[in-house]
DNA sequence: CAGATTGCGTGCGCCGCGCACGCTATCCTT
DNA sequence: AAGGATAGCGTGCGCGGCGCACGCAATCTG
């Protein structure tokens, strides 16, 4: 492998992981979706859509946040009607966090917005090149030094 | 272009931009390089290496941070001997931030560490595939919805 | 049935960050 | 040439997010 491949990818990751890009991007995705949906509550919605109904502790591990933070954000989203707390059927201590219908629609909207943004920046790419790039990026992220612990 | 390309890239970006990955990665890169070098001061060093000697305000724009934050981090790095404040030759108001020899070595170390980490996760890739992926990633990041403003 | 454990919500303290002020040096206008 | 306007810098201050730890309720265990 050429020696500058690592450095070239490093540069790209540098601008990608640059401070503010996450807030900037998530801000665009959640724009106009209500007061409760912003760049801080978005990971809760998105993660909950991935995992399905689960406890706050599990969701905390999923999105890399403390359990207390998830609880607070979940409360905000619950008041906005995007998320529902339902008692665990078998354990009356536990409460499951689950998306409401509206919550699922919001997640779907943000996901579609992100996909549209991405595809918009790939319009000039040859289709099969975009396809292979998507697969390679997916694989790279999965096997890279990013999946912590 | 297939419809799921955007969604596949979106998933990858999700895990990449996940909260904590930056701190985790930068923490690994700066491990054992002294008290002053951590995931918060790393962008200052790295950005200063990119731009060359410049003012705190310019560097702030470069790394997406407020001018005051850059000043504080610069002070920490200056006390550690990694960074030097030198008066602007033409304007006696301005102070230029510049890396010292040690600072440049530290940046070089972290950059090499990152490149090594990346290349380590690409060992099983065919060389020309890694090469094309690097170029595509670079292009994607440059033209994507990440370069704010 | 009583102590230990687990899950949850919340009060508290810490720290990063942006805003705004004061100070000094430079520019501009007359 | 001189004084007001402006730019650059450092710093005090307040806000907000986040992790820790406590208290309470429910469950497990011997």
PDB file of C-alpha atoms in Angstrom, chain B:
ATOM      1  CA  UNK B   1     -27.609   5.622  -8.365  1.00  0.00           C
ATOM      2  CA  UNK B   2     -29.164   2.913  -6.153  1.00  0.00           C
ATOM      3  CA  UNK B   3     -31.461   4.296  -3.539  1.00  0.00           C
ATOM      4  CA  UNK B   4     -29.770   2.701  -0.532  1.00  0.00           C
ATOM      5  CA  UNK B   5     -26.353   4.248  -1.192  1.00  0.00           C
ATOM      6  CA  UNK B   6     -27.292   7.367   0.719  1.00  0.00           C
ATOM      7  CA  UNK B   7     -28.658   5.362   3.611  1.00  0.00           C
ATOM      8  CA  UNK B   8     -25.621   3.111   3.756  1.00  0.00           C
ATOM      9  CA  UNK B   9     -23.272   6.087   3.896  1.00  0.00           C
ATOM     10  CA  UNK B  10     -25.587   7.709   6.410  1.00  0.00           C
ATOM     11  CA  UNK B  11     -25.215   4.707   8.700  1.00  0.00           C
ATOM     12  CA  UNK B  12     -21.460   4.818   8.432  1.00  0.00           C
ATOM     13  CA  UNK B  13     -21.413   8.517   9.158  1.00  0.00           C
ATOM     14  CA  UNK B  14     -23.681   7.914  12.113  1.00  0.00           C
ATOM     15  CA  UNK B  15     -21.223   5.639  13.834  1.00  0.00           C
ATOM     16  CA  UNK B  16     -18.344   7.857  12.767  1.00  0.00           C
ATOM     17  CA  UNK B  17     -19.871  11.055  14.133  1.00  0.00           C
ATOM     18  CA  UNK B  18     -21.134   9.284  17.205  1.00  0.00           C
ATOM     19  CA  UNK B  19     -20.601  11.174  20.399  1.00  0.00           C
ATOM     20  CA  UNK B  20     -17.310  10.246  22.008  1.00  0.00           C
ATOM     21  CA  UNK B  21     -15.472   8.927  18.967  1.00  0.00           C
ATOM     22  CA  UNK B  22     -13.537  12.135  18.538  1.00  0.00           C
ATOM     23  CA  UNK B  23     -12.527  12.260  22.180  1.00  0.00           C
ATOM     24  CA  UNK B  24     -11.731   8.543  22.089  1.00  0.00           C
ATOM     25  CA  UNK B  25      -9.607   8.789  18.962  1.00  0.00           C
ATOM     26  CA  UNK B  26      -7.819  11.985  19.935  1.00  0.00           C
ATOM     27  CA  UNK B  27      -7.218  10.545  23.353  1.00  0.00           C
ATOM     28  CA  UNK B  28      -5.431   7.583  21.798  1.00  0.00           C
ATOM     29  CA  UNK B  29      -3.403   9.817  19.521  1.00  0.00           C
ATOM     30  CA  UNK B  30      -2.173  12.072  22.301  1.00  0.00           C
ATOM     31  CA  UNK B  31      -1.567   9.364  24.865  1.00  0.00           C
ATOM     32  CA  UNK B  32       1.658   9.833  26.814  1.00  0.00           C
ATOM     33  CA  UNK B  33       2.720  13.009  25.027  1.00  0.00           C
ATOM     34  CA  UNK B  34       2.705  15.142  28.145  1.00  0.00           C
ATOM     35  CA  UNK B  35       0.161  16.741  30.386  1.00  0.00           C
ATOM     36  CA  UNK B  36      -0.718  19.599  28.033  1.00  0.00           C
ATOM     37  CA  UNK B  37      -1.449  17.428  25.008  1.00  0.00           C
ATOM     38  CA  UNK B  38      -4.907  15.965  25.168  1.00  0.00           C
ATOM     39  CA  UNK B  39      -7.973  15.765  22.983  1.00  0.00           C
ATOM     40  CA  UNK B  40      -8.788  19.434  23.577  1.00  0.00           C
ATOM     41  CA  UNK B  41      -5.395  20.898  22.748  1.00  0.00           C
ATOM     42  CA  UNK B  42      -4.751  18.515  19.881  1.00  0.00           C
ATOM     43  CA  UNK B  43      -6.835  20.452  17.347  1.00  0.00           C
ATOM     44  CA  UNK B  44      -4.821  23.577  18.136  1.00  0.00           C
ATOM     45  CA  UNK B  45      -1.545  21.818  17.449  1.00  0.00           C
ATOM     46  CA  UNK B  46      -2.841  20.048  14.397  1.00  0.00           C
ATOM     47  CA  UNK B  47      -4.491  23.114  12.938  1.00  0.00           C
ATOM     48  CA  UNK B  48      -1.446  25.237  13.577  1.00  0.00           C
ATOM     49  CA  UNK B  49       0.644  22.683  11.747  1.00  0.00           C
ATOM     50  CA  UNK B  50      -1.683  23.005   8.769  1.00  0.00           C
ATOM     51  CA  UNK B  51      -1.881  26.782   8.640  1.00  0.00           C
ATOM     52  CA  UNK B  52       1.597  27.666   9.758  1.00  0.00           C
ATOM     53  CA  UNK B  53       2.128  30.572  12.168  1.00  0.00           C
ATOM     54  CA  UNK B  54      -1.037  32.632  12.385  1.00  0.00           C
ATOM     55  CA  UNK B  55      -3.174  34.630  14.755  1.00  0.00           C
ATOM     56  CA  UNK B  56      -5.458  33.110  17.352  1.00  0.00           C
ATOM     57  CA  UNK B  57      -8.518  34.399  15.520  1.00  0.00           C
ATOM     58  CA  UNK B  58      -7.570  32.740  12.247  1.00  0.00           C
ATOM     59  CA  UNK B  59      -6.783  29.499  14.020  1.00  0.00           C
ATOM     60  CA  UNK B  60     -10.140  29.714  15.763  1.00  0.00           C
ATOM     61  CA  UNK B  61     -11.885  29.789  12.417  1.00  0.00           C
ATOM     62  CA  UNK B  62      -9.749  26.927  11.226  1.00  0.00           C
ATOM     63  CA  UNK B  63     -10.631  24.543  14.050  1.00  0.00           C
ATOM     64  CA  UNK B  64     -14.187  25.744  14.635  1.00  0.00           C
ATOM     65  CA  UNK B  65     -13.769  27.264  18.047  1.00  0.00           C
ATOM     66  CA  UNK B  66     -14.039  30.619  19.710  1.00  0.00           C
ATOM     67  CA  UNK B  67     -11.012  32.886  19.783  1.00  0.00           C
ATOM     68  CA  UNK B  68     -10.955  32.832  23.574  1.00  0.00           C
ATOM     69  CA  UNK B  69     -10.767  29.074  23.676  1.00  0.00           C
ATOM     70  CA  UNK B  70      -7.813  29.091  21.332  1.00  0.00           C
ATOM     71  CA  UNK B  71      -6.084  31.644  23.526  1.00  0.00           C
ATOM     72  CA  UNK B  72      -6.508  29.529  26.644  1.00  0.00           C
ATOM     73  CA  UNK B  73      -5.333  26.313  24.980  1.00  0.00           C
ATOM     74  CA  UNK B  74      -2.432  28.184  23.437  1.00  0.00           C
ATOM     75  CA  UNK B  75      -1.413  29.367  26.885  1.00  0.00           C
ATOM     76  CA  UNK B  76      -1.389  25.791  28.160  1.00  0.00           C
ATOM     77  CA  UNK B  77       0.676  24.666  25.203  1.00  0.00           C
ATOM     78  CA  UNK B  78       3.006  27.627  25.556  1.00  0.00           C
ATOM     79  CA  UNK B  79       3.704  26.766  29.191  1.00  0.00           C
ATOM     80  CA  UNK B  80       4.480  23.230  28.087  1.00  0.00           C
ATOM     81  CA  UNK B  81       6.948  24.516  25.527  1.00  0.00           C
ATOM     82  CA  UNK B  82       5.100  23.195  22.488  1.00  0.00           C
ATOM     83  CA  UNK B  83       3.993  26.561  21.187  1.00  0.00           C
ATOM     84  CA  UNK B  84       5.513  30.007  21.082  1.00  0.00           C
ATOM     85  CA  UNK B  85       3.943  33.446  20.906  1.00  0.00           C
ATOM     86  CA  UNK B  86       5.962  35.767  18.764  1.00  0.00           C
ATOM     87  CA  UNK B  87       5.073  39.377  17.973  1.00  0.00           C
ATOM     88  CA  UNK B  88       3.840  40.045  14.491  1.00  0.00           C
ATOM     89  CA  UNK B  89       6.683  41.664  12.560  1.00  0.00           C
ATOM     90  CA  UNK B  90       4.523  44.393  11.013  1.00  0.00           C
ATOM     91  CA  UNK B  91       1.752  44.846  13.563  1.00  0.00           C
ATOM     92  CA  UNK B  92       2.716  45.183  17.181  1.00  0.00           C
ATOM     93  CA  UNK B  93      -0.835  44.467  18.317  1.00  0.00           C
ATOM     94  CA  UNK B  94      -0.938  41.028  16.803  1.00  0.00           C
ATOM     95  CA  UNK B  95       0.805  37.983  18.235  1.00  0.00           C
ATOM     96  CA  UNK B  96       1.544  35.011  16.057  1.00  0.00           C
ATOM     97  CA  UNK B  97       1.122  31.488  17.341  1.00  0.00           C
ATOM     98  CA  UNK B  98       3.841  29.181  16.094  1.00  0.00           C
ATOM     99  CA  UNK B  99       4.862  25.627  16.907  1.00  0.00           C
ATOM    100  CA  UNK B 100       8.195  25.091  18.559  1.00  0.00           C
ATOM    101  CA  UNK B 101      10.512  22.305  17.467  1.00  0.00           C
ATOM    102  CA  UNK B 102       9.038  20.091  20.149  1.00  0.00           C
ATOM    103  CA  UNK B 103       5.546  21.024  19.094  1.00  0.00           C
ATOM    104  CA  UNK B 104       6.261  20.050  15.513  1.00  0.00           C
ATOM    105  CA  UNK B 105       7.630  16.730  16.688  1.00  0.00           C
ATOM    106  CA  UNK B 106       4.495  16.107  18.740  1.00  0.00           C
ATOM    107  CA  UNK B 107       2.263  16.865  15.760  1.00  0.00           C
ATOM    108  CA  UNK B 108       4.358  14.590  13.606  1.00  0.00           C
ATOM    109  CA  UNK B 109       3.996  11.841  16.182  1.00  0.00           C
ATOM    110  CA  UNK B 110       0.232  12.128  16.397  1.00  0.00           C
ATOM    111  CA  UNK B 111      -0.151  12.285  12.621  1.00  0.00           C
ATOM    112  CA  UNK B 112       1.975   9.191  12.249  1.00  0.00           C
ATOM    113  CA  UNK B 113      -0.036   7.409  14.907  1.00  0.00           C
ATOM    114  CA  UNK B 114      -3.265   8.196  13.127  1.00  0.00           C
ATOM    115  CA  UNK B 115      -1.903   7.094   9.782  1.00  0.00           C
ATOM    116  CA  UNK B 116      -0.671   3.875  11.357  1.00  0.00           C
ATOM    117  CA  UNK B 117      -4.043   3.202  12.950  1.00  0.00           C
ATOM    118  CA  UNK B 118      -5.771   3.757   9.630  1.00  0.00           C
ATOM    119  CA  UNK B 119      -3.376   1.634   7.649  1.00  0.00           C
ATOM    120  CA  UNK B 120      -3.669  -1.106  10.245  1.00  0.00           C
ATOM    121  CA  UNK B 121      -7.370  -1.384   9.468  1.00  0.00           C
ATOM    122  CA  UNK B 122      -6.636  -1.526   5.757  1.00  0.00           C
ATOM    123  CA  UNK B 123      -4.081  -4.319   5.790  1.00  0.00           C
ATOM    124  CA  UNK B 124      -6.506  -6.813   4.322  1.00  0.00           C
ATOM    125  CA  UNK B 125      -7.549  -4.464   1.522  1.00  0.00           C
ATOM    126  CA  UNK B 126      -6.149  -4.743  -1.981  1.00  0.00           C
ATOM    127  CA  UNK B 127      -3.702  -1.843  -2.361  1.00  0.00           C
ATOM    128  CA  UNK B 128      -5.369  -0.200  -5.320  1.00  0.00           C
ATOM    129  CA  UNK B 129      -8.725  -0.454  -3.565  1.00  0.00           C
ATOM    130  CA  UNK B 130      -7.315   1.339  -0.521  1.00  0.00           C
ATOM    131  CA  UNK B 131      -5.817   3.939  -2.822  1.00  0.00           C
ATOM    132  CA  UNK B 132      -9.079   4.629  -4.630  1.00  0.00           C
ATOM    133  CA  UNK B 133     -10.986   4.648  -1.359  1.00  0.00           C
ATOM    134  CA  UNK B 134      -8.649   7.264   0.049  1.00  0.00           C
ATOM    135  CA  UNK B 135      -9.135   9.501  -2.959  1.00  0.00           C
ATOM    136  CA  UNK B 136     -12.900   9.038  -2.937  1.00  0.00           C
ATOM    137  CA  UNK B 137     -13.156   9.734   0.767  1.00  0.00           C
ATOM    138  CA  UNK B 138     -11.087  12.853   0.382  1.00  0.00           C
ATOM    139  CA  UNK B 139     -13.294  14.061  -2.448  1.00  0.00           C
ATOM    140  CA  UNK B 140     -16.495  13.157  -0.640  1.00  0.00           C
ATOM    141  CA  UNK B 141     -15.514  15.035   2.491  1.00  0.00           C
ATOM    142  CA  UNK B 142     -14.413  18.054   0.486  1.00  0.00           C
ATOM    143  CA  UNK B 143     -17.641  18.337  -1.491  1.00  0.00           C
ATOM    144  CA  UNK B 144     -20.031  17.036   1.143  1.00  0.00           C
ATOM    145  CA  UNK B 145     -22.306  18.985   3.477  1.00  0.00           C
ATOM    146  CA  UNK B 146     -19.580  19.174   6.085  1.00  0.00           C
ATOM    147  CA  UNK B 147     -17.571  22.201   5.139  1.00  0.00           C
ATOM    148  CA  UNK B 148     -19.758  24.675   6.958  1.00  0.00           C
ATOM    149  CA  UNK B 149     -20.482  28.229   5.922  1.00  0.00           C
TER     150      UNK B 149
END
